[in-house]
Amino acid sequence: AQTVTQSQPEMSVQEAETVTLSCTYDTSESNYYLFWYKQPPSRQMILVIRQEAYKQQNATENRFSVNFQKAAKSFSLKISDSQLGDTAMYFCAFMKPYNNNDMRFGAGTRLTVKP
Amino acid sequence: DTEVTQTPKHLVMGMTNKKSLKCEQHMGHRAMYWYKQKAKKPPELMFVYSYEKLSINESVPSRFSPECPNSSLLNLHLHALQPEDSALYLCASSQDWGGEQYFGPGTRLTVT
């Protein structure tokens, strides 16, 4: 079974600075998807970024980028120019495609952006 | 339209009640999911429907009964729940071939 580990239960960052959230996973598969989801205090889970394992290029979405290290099974999220609205719980998730879309989440990292 | 809607937003029920949670999406997605989320924990997968057929049931107690009447709707029928079933229940949908899941805002359930 695939496992996803987020080793930082809580982090904080000053507004406008950069922060990196860590995620490691364990799998024997070669083809899979990785995601970062954000869940603000209002509860709705929002997709931040996705990465297909077969793509070597790291995904980016505006201020959000990932460092995908397939051999090391590492998938960290970098948030640049942090904003107060980035305060949320961040979940790393792993999914094997064509397997009933079974997605597994890490325990989450609570990020607080301070003014 | 990338929205998944859930009703009700909040639900309080006694242990002998029967109630239902509803989820709806109009993105043409053919896979829909129910998750249970306790406070400060990640979502736990309960059920997966693919093309209106149940494809995953993560050993969920029978007091939770899912139903997928059509490709846009997903229900979760609740009966004889326990206080430990109190949680946020999230619905999600995705393209059947994989990829990201889109989540609804959730139903906050309290069992008294």
mmCIF file of N, CA, C and O in Angstrom, chain B residues 31-109:
data_model
loop_
_atom_site.group_PDB
_atom_site.id
_atom_site.type_symbol
_atom_site.label_atom_id
_atom_site.label_comp_id
_atom_site.label_asym_id
_atom_site.label_seq_id
_atom_site.Cartn_x
_atom_site.Cartn_y
_atom_site.Cartn_z
ATOM 1 N N ALA B 31 -16.662 9.765 -11.863
ATOM 2 C CA ALA B 31 -16.273 9.170 -10.581
ATOM 3 C C ALA B 31 -16.652 10.131 -9.463
ATOM 4 O O ALA B 31 -16.404 11.346 -9.566
ATOM 5 N N MET B 32 -17.253 9.597 -8.407
ATOM 6 C CA MET B 32 -17.642 10.414 -7.260
ATOM 7 C C MET B 32 -17.270 9.674 -5.983
ATOM 8 O O MET B 32 -17.241 8.444 -5.943
ATOM 9 N N TYR B 33 -16.994 10.470 -4.937
ATOM 10 C CA TYR B 33 -16.396 9.928 -3.723
ATOM 11 C C TYR B 33 -17.065 10.488 -2.483
ATOM 12 O O TYR B 33 -17.495 11.641 -2.465
ATOM 13 N N TRP B 34 -17.063 9.692 -1.427
ATOM 14 C CA TRP B 34 -17.371 10.172 -0.085
ATOM 15 C C TRP B 34 -16.139 9.980 0.795
ATOM 16 O O TRP B 34 -15.530 8.903 0.799
ATOM 17 N N TYR B 35 -15.813 11.054 1.545
ATOM 18 C CA TYR B 35 -14.742 11.017 2.524
ATOM 19 C C TYR B 35 -15.299 11.438 3.878
ATOM 20 O O TYR B 35 -16.198 12.261 3.969
ATOM 21 N N LYS B 36 -14.656 10.926 4.926
ATOM 22 C CA LYS B 36 -14.941 11.361 6.286
ATOM 23 C C LYS B 36 -13.686 12.066 6.805
ATOM 24 O O LYS B 36 -12.569 11.548 6.630
ATOM 25 N N GLN B 37 -13.878 13.236 7.417
ATOM 26 C CA GLN B 37 -12.720 13.967 7.933
ATOM 27 C C GLN B 37 -12.966 14.394 9.369
ATOM 28 O O GLN B 37 -13.876 15.171 9.651
ATOM 29 N N LYS B 38 -12.125 13.902 10.254
ATOM 30 C CA LYS B 38 -12.146 14.345 11.640
ATOM 31 C C LYS B 38 -11.269 15.593 11.766
ATOM 32 O O LYS B 38 -10.405 15.843 10.923
ATOM 33 N N ALA B 39 -11.489 16.335 12.844
ATOM 34 C CA ALA B 39 -10.775 17.601 13.044
ATOM 35 C C ALA B 39 -9.256 17.378 13.042
ATOM 36 O O ALA B 39 -8.748 16.467 13.684
ATOM 37 N N LYS B 40 -8.573 18.216 12.293
ATOM 38 C CA LYS B 40 -7.113 18.232 12.202
ATOM 39 C C LYS B 40 -6.537 16.937 11.632
ATOM 40 O O LYS B 40 -5.373 16.606 11.875
ATOM 41 N N LYS B 41 -7.346 16.201 10.888
ATOM 42 C CA LYS B 41 -6.903 14.958 10.263
ATOM 43 C C LYS B 41 -7.143 15.024 8.764
ATOM 44 O O LYS B 41 -7.955 15.826 8.301
ATOM 45 N N PRO B 42 -6.461 14.180 7.990
ATOM 46 C CA PRO B 42 -6.746 14.163 6.556
ATOM 47 C C PRO B 42 -8.059 13.451 6.267
ATOM 48 O O PRO B 42 -8.555 12.692 7.108
ATOM 49 N N PRO B 43 -8.603 13.673 5.095
ATOM 50 C CA PRO B 43 -9.822 12.939 4.716
ATOM 51 C C PRO B 43 -9.535 11.436 4.616
ATOM 52 O O PRO B 43 -8.470 11.027 4.157
ATOM 53 N N GLU B 44 -10.515 10.646 5.018
ATOM 54 C CA GLU B 44 -10.432 9.190 4.899
ATOM 55 C C GLU B 44 -11.463 8.741 3.869
ATOM 56 O O GLU B 44 -12.651 9.054 4.005
ATOM 57 N N LEU B 45 -11.016 8.007 2.900
ATOM 58 C CA LEU B 45 -11.912 7.543 1.854
ATOM 59 C C LEU B 45 -12.928 6.546 2.407
ATOM 60 O O LEU B 45 -12.579 5.643 3.158
ATOM 61 N N MET B 46 -14.205 6.765 2.031
ATOM 62 C CA MET B 46 -15.262 5.839 2.443
ATOM 63 C C MET B 46 -15.741 5.013 1.243
ATOM 64 O O MET B 46 -15.758 3.797 1.283
ATOM 65 N N PHE B 47 -16.188 5.711 0.210
ATOM 66 C CA PHE B 47 -16.773 5.046 -0.961
ATOM 67 C C PHE B 47 -16.305 5.735 -2.236
ATOM 68 O O PHE B 47 -16.083 6.941 -2.256
ATOM 69 N N VAL B 48 -16.221 4.925 -3.312
ATOM 70 C CA VAL B 48 -15.965 5.451 -4.646
ATOM 71 C C VAL B 48 -17.015 4.870 -5.587
ATOM 72 O O VAL B 48 -17.250 3.666 -5.592
ATOM 73 N N TYR B 49 -17.626 5.744 -6.367
ATOM 74 C CA TYR B 49 -18.512 5.320 -7.446
ATOM 75 C C TYR B 49 -17.853 5.675 -8.768
ATOM 76 O O TYR B 49 -17.373 6.786 -8.966
ATOM 77 N N SER B 50 -17.870 4.706 -9.687
ATOM 78 C CA SER B 50 -17.358 4.932 -11.029
ATOM 79 C C SER B 50 -18.433 4.496 -12.012
ATOM 80 O O SER B 50 -18.884 3.339 -11.963
ATOM 81 N N TYR B 51 -18.863 5.430 -12.861
ATOM 82 C CA TYR B 51 -19.968 5.165 -13.792
ATOM 83 C C TYR B 51 -21.181 4.609 -13.049
ATOM 84 O O TYR B 51 -21.779 3.609 -13.448
ATOM 85 N N GLU B 52 -21.499 5.266 -11.957
ATOM 86 C CA GLU B 52 -22.666 4.964 -11.119
ATOM 87 C C GLU B 52 -22.618 3.607 -10.455
ATOM 88 O O GLU B 52 -23.612 3.161 -9.877
ATOM 89 N N LYS B 53 -21.475 2.939 -10.499
ATOM 90 C CA LYS B 53 -21.341 1.664 -9.812
ATOM 91 C C LYS B 53 -20.338 1.797 -8.669
ATOM 92 O O LYS B 53 -19.285 2.427 -8.828
ATOM 93 N N LEU B 54 -20.664 1.170 -7.552
ATOM 94 C CA LEU B 54 -19.780 1.221 -6.398
ATOM 95 C C LEU B 54 -18.515 0.423 -6.703
ATOM 96 O O LEU B 54 -18.566 -0.772 -6.994
ATOM 97 N N SER B 55 -17.364 1.098 -6.650
ATOM 98 C CA SER B 55 -16.123 0.400 -6.967
ATOM 99 C C SER B 55 -15.222 0.243 -5.754
ATOM 100 O O SER B 55 -14.355 -0.626 -5.728
ATOM 101 N N ILE B 56 -15.381 1.071 -4.756
ATOM 102 C CA ILE B 56 -14.618 0.935 -3.518
ATOM 103 C C ILE B 56 -15.541 1.165 -2.331
ATOM 104 O O ILE B 56 -16.298 2.122 -2.292
ATOM 105 N N ASN B 57 -15.471 0.263 -1.371
ATOM 106 C CA ASN B 57 -16.127 0.434 -0.077
ATOM 107 C C ASN B 57 -15.067 0.099 0.958
ATOM 108 O O ASN B 57 -14.679 -1.053 1.112
ATOM 109 N N GLU B 58 -14.575 1.142 1.636
ATOM 110 C CA GLU B 58 -13.451 0.955 2.541
ATOM 111 C C GLU B 58 -13.898 0.415 3.899
ATOM 112 O O GLU B 58 -13.640 1.021 4.927
ATOM 113 N N SER B 59 -14.586 -0.728 3.867
ATOM 114 C CA SER B 59 -15.010 -1.387 5.117
ATOM 115 C C SER B 59 -15.772 -0.429 6.016
ATOM 116 O O SER B 59 -15.543 -0.377 7.229
ATOM 117 N N VAL B 60 -16.656 0.324 5.404
ATOM 118 C CA VAL B 60 -17.460 1.286 6.158
ATOM 119 C C VAL B 60 -18.646 0.557 6.797
ATOM 120 O O VAL B 60 -19.265 -0.295 6.154
ATOM 121 N N PRO B 61 -18.986 0.884 8.050
ATOM 122 C CA PRO B 61 -20.132 0.212 8.702
ATOM 123 C C PRO B 61 -21.414 0.391 7.899
ATOM 124 O O PRO B 61 -21.613 1.412 7.217
ATOM 125 N N SER B 62 -22.301 -0.573 8.026
ATOM 126 C CA SER B 62 -23.527 -0.573 7.219
ATOM 127 C C SER B 62 -24.496 0.538 7.609
ATOM 128 O O SER B 62 -25.479 0.768 6.891
ATOM 129 N N ARG B 63 -24.242 1.226 8.692
ATOM 130 C CA ARG B 63 -25.110 2.360 9.046
ATOM 131 C C ARG B 63 -24.906 3.535 8.076
ATOM 132 O O ARG B 63 -25.668 4.491 8.082
ATOM 133 N N PHE B 64 -23.874 3.448 7.240
ATOM 134 C CA PHE B 64 -23.667 4.385 6.140
ATOM 135 C C PHE B 64 -24.013 3.648 4.850
ATOM 136 O O PHE B 64 -23.402 2.617 4.540
ATOM 137 N N SER B 65 -24.923 4.205 4.076
ATOM 138 C CA SER B 65 -25.357 3.548 2.851
ATOM 139 C C SER B 65 -25.289 4.529 1.691
ATOM 140 O O SER B 65 -26.058 5.484 1.625
ATOM 141 N N PRO B 66 -24.348 4.331 0.750
ATOM 142 C CA PRO B 66 -24.239 5.264 -0.369
ATOM 143 C C PRO B 66 -25.216 4.905 -1.481
ATOM 144 O O PRO B 66 -25.666 3.767 -1.610
ATOM 145 N N GLU B 67 -25.493 5.922 -2.291
ATOM 146 C CA GLU B 67 -26.367 5.720 -3.451
ATOM 147 C C GLU B 67 -25.954 6.690 -4.535
ATOM 148 O O GLU B 67 -25.680 7.865 -4.243
ATOM 149 N N CYS B 68 -25.920 6.215 -5.780
ATOM 150 C CA CYS B 68 -25.592 7.088 -6.910
ATOM 151 C C CYS B 68 -26.725 6.986 -7.925
ATOM 152 O O CYS B 68 -26.680 6.136 -8.819
ATOM 153 N N PRO B 69 -27.748 7.838 -7.812
ATOM 154 C CA PRO B 69 -28.927 7.724 -8.682
ATOM 155 C C PRO B 69 -28.623 8.015 -10.150
ATOM 156 O O PRO B 69 -29.254 7.444 -11.036
ATOM 157 N N ASN B 70 -27.668 8.928 -10.399
ATOM 158 C CA ASN B 70 -27.228 9.215 -11.768
ATOM 159 C C ASN B 70 -25.822 9.790 -11.718
ATOM 160 O O ASN B 70 -25.253 9.958 -10.644
ATOM 161 N N SER B 71 -25.293 10.119 -12.880
ATOM 162 C CA SER B 71 -23.882 10.513 -12.943
ATOM 163 C C SER B 71 -23.589 11.843 -12.261
ATOM 164 O O SER B 71 -22.428 12.166 -12.033
ATOM 165 N N SER B 72 -24.622 12.608 -11.928
ATOM 166 C CA SER B 72 -24.400 13.921 -11.312
ATOM 167 C C SER B 72 -24.656 13.934 -9.812
ATOM 168 O O SER B 72 -24.294 14.890 -9.141
ATOM 169 N N LEU B 73 -25.311 12.910 -9.312
ATOM 170 C CA LEU B 73 -25.771 12.927 -7.930
ATOM 171 C C LEU B 73 -25.162 11.798 -7.121
ATOM 172 O O LEU B 73 -25.000 10.672 -7.611
ATOM 173 N N LEU B 74 -24.883 12.108 -5.867
ATOM 174 C CA LEU B 74 -24.387 11.098 -4.939
ATOM 175 C C LEU B 74 -25.022 11.360 -3.588
ATOM 176 O O LEU B 74 -25.029 12.498 -3.114
ATOM 177 N N ASN B 75 -25.589 10.329 -3.011
ATOM 178 C CA ASN B 75 -26.211 10.454 -1.695
ATOM 179 C C ASN B 75 -25.492 9.573 -0.686
ATOM 180 O O ASN B 75 -24.876 8.563 -1.045
ATOM 181 N N LEU B 76 -25.600 9.970 0.567
ATOM 182 C CA LEU B 76 -25.116 9.123 1.652
ATOM 183 C C LEU B 76 -26.224 9.046 2.690
ATOM 184 O O LEU B 76 -26.559 10.048 3.325
ATOM 185 N N HIS B 77 -26.824 7.856 2.812
ATOM 186 C CA HIS B 77 -27.922 7.658 3.745
ATOM 187 C C HIS B 77 -27.352 7.207 5.092
ATOM 188 O O HIS B 77 -26.477 6.332 5.152
ATOM 189 N N LEU B 78 -27.888 7.850 6.140
ATOM 190 C CA LEU B 78 -27.366 7.644 7.485
ATOM 191 C C LEU B 78 -28.456 7.069 8.381
ATOM 192 O O LEU B 78 -29.595 7.568 8.372
ATOM 193 N N HIS B 79 -28.113 6.056 9.143
ATOM 194 C CA HIS B 79 -29.110 5.443 10.029
ATOM 195 C C HIS B 79 -28.418 4.837 11.240
ATOM 196 O O HIS B 79 -27.417 4.142 11.101
ATOM 197 N N ALA B 80 -28.962 5.121 12.422
ATOM 198 C CA ALA B 80 -28.453 4.560 13.671
ATOM 199 C C ALA B 80 -26.976 4.874 13.869
ATOM 200 O O ALA B 80 -26.161 3.989 14.180
ATOM 201 N N LEU B 81 -26.625 6.135 13.657
ATOM 202 C CA LEU B 81 -25.224 6.524 13.806
ATOM 203 C C LEU B 81 -24.823 6.604 15.273
ATOM 204 O O LEU B 81 -25.671 6.688 16.161
ATOM 205 N N GLN B 82 -23.524 6.607 15.484
ATOM 206 C CA GLN B 82 -22.936 6.706 16.803
ATOM 207 C C GLN B 82 -22.279 8.083 16.974
ATOM 208 O O GLN B 82 -21.906 8.717 15.980
ATOM 209 N N PRO B 83 -22.104 8.538 18.203
ATOM 210 C CA PRO B 83 -21.452 9.847 18.408
ATOM 211 C C PRO B 83 -20.077 9.939 17.740
ATOM 212 O O PRO B 83 -19.709 11.018 17.261
ATOM 213 N N GLU B 84 -19.352 8.828 17.645
ATOM 214 C CA GLU B 84 -18.026 8.878 17.012
ATOM 215 C C GLU B 84 -18.100 9.075 15.503
ATOM 216 O O GLU B 84 -17.075 9.286 14.837
ATOM 217 N N ASP B 85 -19.299 9.026 14.945
ATOM 218 C CA ASP B 85 -19.475 9.307 13.522
ATOM 219 C C ASP B 85 -19.542 10.803 13.244
ATOM 220 O O ASP B 85 -19.590 11.221 12.076
ATOM 221 N N SER B 86 -19.569 11.597 14.284
ATOM 222 C CA SER B 86 -19.562 13.050 14.109
ATOM 223 C C SER B 86 -18.275 13.458 13.403
ATOM 224 O O SER B 86 -17.173 13.090 13.845
ATOM 225 N N ALA B 87 -18.411 14.201 12.319
ATOM 226 C CA ALA B 87 -17.252 14.559 11.488
ATOM 227 C C ALA B 87 -17.714 15.467 10.361
ATOM 228 O O ALA B 87 -18.903 15.752 10.207
ATOM 229 N N LEU B 88 -16.758 15.885 9.554
ATOM 230 C CA LEU B 88 -17.047 16.592 8.306
ATOM 231 C C LEU B 88 -17.079 15.541 7.192
ATOM 232 O O LEU B 88 -16.129 14.767 7.042
ATOM 233 N N TYR B 89 -18.166 15.508 6.437
ATOM 234 C CA TYR B 89 -18.281 14.549 5.344
ATOM 235 C C TYR B 89 -18.115 15.310 4.031
ATOM 236 O O TYR B 89 -18.887 16.216 3.715
ATOM 237 N N LEU B 90 -17.094 14.901 3.297
ATOM 238 C CA LEU B 90 -16.735 15.562 2.049
ATOM 239 C C LEU B 90 -17.106 14.695 0.864
ATOM 240 O O LEU B 90 -16.901 13.481 0.869
ATOM 241 N N CYS B 91 -17.631 15.354 -0.151
ATOM 242 C CA CYS B 91 -17.901 14.703 -1.430
ATOM 243 C C CYS B 91 -16.881 15.244 -2.431
ATOM 244 O O CYS B 91 -16.457 16.412 -2.336
ATOM 245 N N ALA B 92 -16.489 14.422 -3.385
ATOM 246 C CA ALA B 92 -15.568 14.856 -4.428
ATOM 247 C C ALA B 92 -15.947 14.168 -5.734
ATOM 248 O O ALA B 92 -16.667 13.160 -5.747
ATOM 249 N N SER B 93 -15.452 14.739 -6.843
ATOM 250 C CA SER B 93 -15.665 14.102 -8.136
ATOM 251 C C SER B 93 -14.416 14.257 -8.983
ATOM 252 O O SER B 93 -13.584 15.144 -8.727
ATOM 253 N N SER B 94 -14.280 13.391 -9.997
ATOM 254 C CA SER B 94 -13.143 13.471 -10.909
ATOM 255 C C SER B 94 -13.500 12.772 -12.206
ATOM 256 O O SER B 94 -14.475 12.024 -12.287
ATOM 257 N N GLN B 95 -12.683 13.015 -13.212
ATOM 258 C CA GLN B 95 -12.780 12.239 -14.432
ATOM 259 C C GLN B 95 -12.474 10.782 -14.098
ATOM 260 O O GLN B 95 -11.645 10.500 -13.247
ATOM 261 N N ASP B 96 -13.114 9.881 -14.730
ATOM 262 C CA ASP B 96 -12.933 8.482 -14.374
ATOM 263 C C ASP B 96 -11.518 8.001 -14.620
ATOM 264 O O ASP B 96 -11.017 7.127 -13.938
ATOM 265 N N TRP B 97 -10.838 8.601 -15.632
ATOM 266 C CA TRP B 97 -9.519 8.078 -15.971
ATOM 267 C C TRP B 97 -8.431 8.560 -15.028
ATOM 268 O O TRP B 97 -7.274 8.280 -15.207
ATOM 269 N N GLY B 98 -8.782 9.274 -14.039
ATOM 270 C CA GLY B 98 -7.793 9.709 -13.064
ATOM 271 C C GLY B 98 -7.613 11.201 -13.068
ATOM 272 O O GLY B 98 -8.298 11.920 -13.762
ATOM 273 N N GLY B 99 -6.666 11.684 -12.288
ATOM 274 C CA GLY B 99 -6.466 13.118 -12.183
ATOM 275 C C GLY B 99 -7.050 13.671 -10.898
ATOM 276 O O GLY B 99 -7.502 12.928 -10.028
ATOM 277 N N GLU B 100 -7.052 14.975 -10.838
ATOM 278 C CA GLU B 100 -7.411 15.602 -9.574
ATOM 279 C C GLU B 100 -8.890 15.453 -9.254
ATOM 280 O O GLU B 100 -9.742 15.338 -10.133
ATOM 281 N N GLN B 101 -9.139 15.447 -7.959
ATOM 282 C CA GLN B 101 -10.502 15.412 -7.474
ATOM 283 C C GLN B 101 -10.919 16.823 -7.057
ATOM 284 O O GLN B 101 -10.135 17.566 -6.483
ATOM 285 N N TYR B 102 -12.168 17.142 -7.339
ATOM 286 C CA TYR B 102 -12.749 18.416 -6.945
ATOM 287 C C TYR B 102 -13.672 18.156 -5.754
ATOM 288 O O TYR B 102 -14.554 17.304 -5.827
ATOM 289 N N PHE B 103 -13.454 18.930 -4.702
ATOM 290 C CA PHE B 103 -14.171 18.703 -3.457
ATOM 291 C C PHE B 103 -15.306 19.694 -3.262
ATOM 292 O O PHE B 103 -15.213 20.858 -3.652
ATOM 293 N N GLY B 104 -16.349 19.223 -2.604
ATOM 294 C CA GLY B 104 -17.401 20.104 -2.135
ATOM 295 C C GLY B 104 -17.025 20.707 -0.796
ATOM 296 O O GLY B 104 -16.005 20.358 -0.207
ATOM 297 N N PRO B 105 -17.860 21.619 -0.286
ATOM 298 C CA PRO B 105 -17.552 22.296 0.981
ATOM 299 C C PRO B 105 -17.769 21.421 2.210
ATOM 300 O O PRO B 105 -17.301 21.765 3.292
ATOM 301 N N GLY B 106 -18.477 20.312 2.051
ATOM 302 C CA GLY B 106 -18.655 19.398 3.166
ATOM 303 C C GLY B 106 -19.953 19.604 3.935
ATOM 304 O O GLY B 106 -20.580 20.676 3.858
ATOM 305 N N THR B 107 -20.343 18.567 4.643
ATOM 306 C CA THR B 107 -21.455 18.625 5.602
ATOM 307 C C THR B 107 -20.891 18.328 6.977
ATOM 308 O O THR B 107 -20.268 17.280 7.185
ATOM 309 N N ARG B 108 -21.107 19.265 7.895
ATOM 310 C CA ARG B 108 -20.652 19.064 9.277
ATOM 311 C C ARG B 108 -21.743 18.302 10.014
ATOM 312 O O ARG B 108 -22.818 18.817 10.238
ATOM 313 N N LEU B 109 -21.466 17.047 10.363
ATOM 314 C CA LEU B 109 -22.440 16.170 11.010
ATOM 315 C C LEU B 109 -22.129 16.028 12.488
ATOM 316 O O LEU B 109 -20.980 15.744 12.863
#
